Amino acid sequence: GAVVSQHPSRVICKSGTSVKIECRSLDFQATTMFWYRQFPKKSLMLMATSNEGSKATYEQGVEKDKFLINHASLTLSTLTVTSAHPEDSSFYICSARVPGVSEQYFGPGTRLTVT
Amino acid sequence: GDSVTQMEGPVTLSEEAFLTINCTYTATGYPSLFWYVQYPGEGLQLLLKATKADDKGSNKGFEATYRKETTSFHLEKGSVQVSDSAVYFCALSGGGNNRKLIWGLGTSLAVNP
C-alpha cells in the first residue's frame, strides 16, 4: 500500500516553456502532498506543502508564481514550472502523507532538464 | 527551530562489515523519527521509523533506537551487503497539521564486495 506515482519520470524542455509534473497517490487519499527539489548529491529541499482544495504553502525563497502547485483532488497534485530556465533543471520529488500517520511516501521523482 | 544533524559521508565499507550512521536531532515536543533510503536512480523509500522514546525501528536488518536522553537515532546494521549501497537520510516529523519532515543532509554508503 501507500504507493505514490509521478509523471513524467523524465522531461526535457526548452527555455521559456512550461512543464507540468503530476503526483498521484494510487491506493490512498492524500490530504497533504509535498513537493521537493533535490540537487545532485544534496539533501531534499522542501518547496511547498499542498493541501487538497486550498492554496499551497510555499517555503521561503520559493517563487509561487514560477512553481504553480494545484491539489485539485485527494489523489492528485500537480507542479507546473513556468517559463523554465536552465537553472530550474533538477530532480523534483513529491510525497504524500497518509492521514493519521506521521511518515510520508515518496514518488519516484521527475528529472527535469531545461535546454 | 527543529533540525537534524547527520554524519557526513561518504562511508565505504566491505561486505559483512558493521554499519553505524549517526543522527542527532533538535526538536521541541516529541517528534517522530525516520530513516529513508535512496538507491541509485530511485526515489526515497521509508526504511524504518520510531514514534516515541525508546522505540526501536527495524527493517531489512537495519535498526535505530529513539534515544530521547541523547536526542539520537543512529542507524545500525550488523552485516552490510553490496545491495545496501545507497544514500541514507535521517528525518524528523515536526508538529503542526502538515507534519513537515526536517531532513538531514544524507549519508552516502558504498559497500564493496
Short mmCIF file of C-alpha atoms in Angstrom, two decimals, chain A residues 27-110:
data_model
loop_
_atom_site.label_atom_id
_atom_site.label_comp_id
_atom_site.label_asym_id
_atom_site.label_seq_id
_atom_site.Cartn_x
_atom_site.Cartn_y
_atom_site.Cartn_z
CA ASP A 27 -4.15 3.50 -3.21
CA PHE A 28 -4.96 6.10 -0.61
CA GLN A 29 -6.34 9.60 -0.29
CA ALA A 30 -3.72 12.19 0.49
CA THR A 31 -4.99 15.35 2.08
CA THR A 32 -1.44 16.68 2.13
CA MET A 33 1.23 16.38 -0.52
CA PHE A 34 4.71 17.84 -0.54
CA TRP A 35 6.96 18.96 -3.37
CA TYR A 36 10.72 18.74 -3.04
CA ARG A 37 13.67 19.60 -5.17
CA GLN A 38 16.87 17.60 -4.93
CA PHE A 39 20.18 18.86 -6.19
CA PRO A 40 22.98 16.46 -7.12
CA LYS A 41 24.48 14.83 -4.04
CA LYS A 42 22.41 17.08 -1.80
CA SER A 43 19.53 16.65 0.54
CA LEU A 44 15.95 17.42 -0.31
CA MET A 45 14.73 20.97 -0.31
CA LEU A 46 11.06 21.33 0.55
CA MET A 47 9.45 23.67 -1.94
CA ALA A 48 5.84 23.69 -0.83
CA THR A 49 3.11 21.89 1.04
CA SER A 50 -0.03 21.22 -0.90
CA ASN A 51 -3.37 20.73 0.80
CA GLU A 52 -6.36 19.47 -1.14
CA GLY A 53 -8.76 22.24 -2.00
CA SER A 54 -6.64 25.10 -0.72
CA LYS A 55 -3.66 27.15 -1.77
CA ALA A 56 -0.23 25.66 -1.39
CA THR A 57 2.09 26.88 1.34
CA TYR A 58 5.46 27.78 -0.13
CA GLU A 59 8.77 27.70 1.69
CA GLN A 60 10.81 30.83 1.98
CA GLY A 61 12.66 31.64 -1.21
CA VAL A 62 10.44 29.57 -3.49
CA GLU A 63 8.65 31.66 -6.11
CA LYS A 64 4.99 30.75 -6.08
CA ASP A 65 4.36 32.34 -9.47
CA LYS A 66 7.09 30.25 -11.02
CA PHE A 67 6.26 26.95 -9.37
CA LEU A 68 2.50 26.62 -9.58
CA ILE A 69 1.00 23.92 -7.42
CA ASN A 70 -2.53 22.63 -7.71
CA HIS A 71 -4.06 19.97 -5.48
CA ALA A 72 -7.43 19.53 -7.11
CA SER A 73 -8.32 16.15 -5.68
CA LEU A 74 -7.38 13.85 -2.84
CA THR A 75 -5.21 11.77 -5.17
CA LEU A 76 -3.61 14.30 -7.48
CA SER A 77 -1.29 17.25 -7.10
CA THR A 78 0.49 18.98 -9.96
CA LEU A 79 3.59 21.15 -10.09
CA THR A 80 3.96 23.43 -13.10
CA VAL A 81 7.33 25.02 -13.71
CA THR A 82 6.55 28.14 -15.68
CA SER A 83 8.92 29.94 -18.03
CA ALA A 84 11.57 27.35 -17.32
CA HIS A 85 15.25 28.29 -17.27
CA PRO A 86 18.30 26.01 -17.30
CA GLU A 87 18.81 26.67 -13.58
CA ASP A 88 15.44 25.00 -12.96
CA SER A 89 16.94 21.73 -14.14
CA SER A 90 16.73 19.40 -11.19
CA PHE A 91 15.17 16.30 -9.70
CA TYR A 92 11.67 17.05 -8.44
CA ILE A 93 10.11 14.68 -5.95
CA CYS A 94 6.64 14.62 -4.49
CA SER A 95 5.43 12.87 -1.39
CA ALA A 96 2.10 12.25 0.22
CA ARG A 97 1.12 11.81 3.80
CA VAL A 98 -1.35 9.18 4.82
CA PRO A 99 -3.96 10.79 7.07
CA GLY A 100 -3.32 9.99 10.71
CA VAL A 101 0.17 8.64 10.06
CA SER A 102 3.37 10.63 10.51
CA GLU A 103 5.51 9.33 7.64
CA GLN A 104 5.46 10.44 4.03
CA TYR A 105 5.51 8.21 0.98
CA PHE A 106 7.53 9.37 -1.95
CA GLY A 107 7.10 9.29 -5.67
CA PRO A 108 9.99 8.09 -7.84
CA GLY A 109 10.89 11.63 -8.90
CA THR A 110 10.96 13.57 -12.15
#
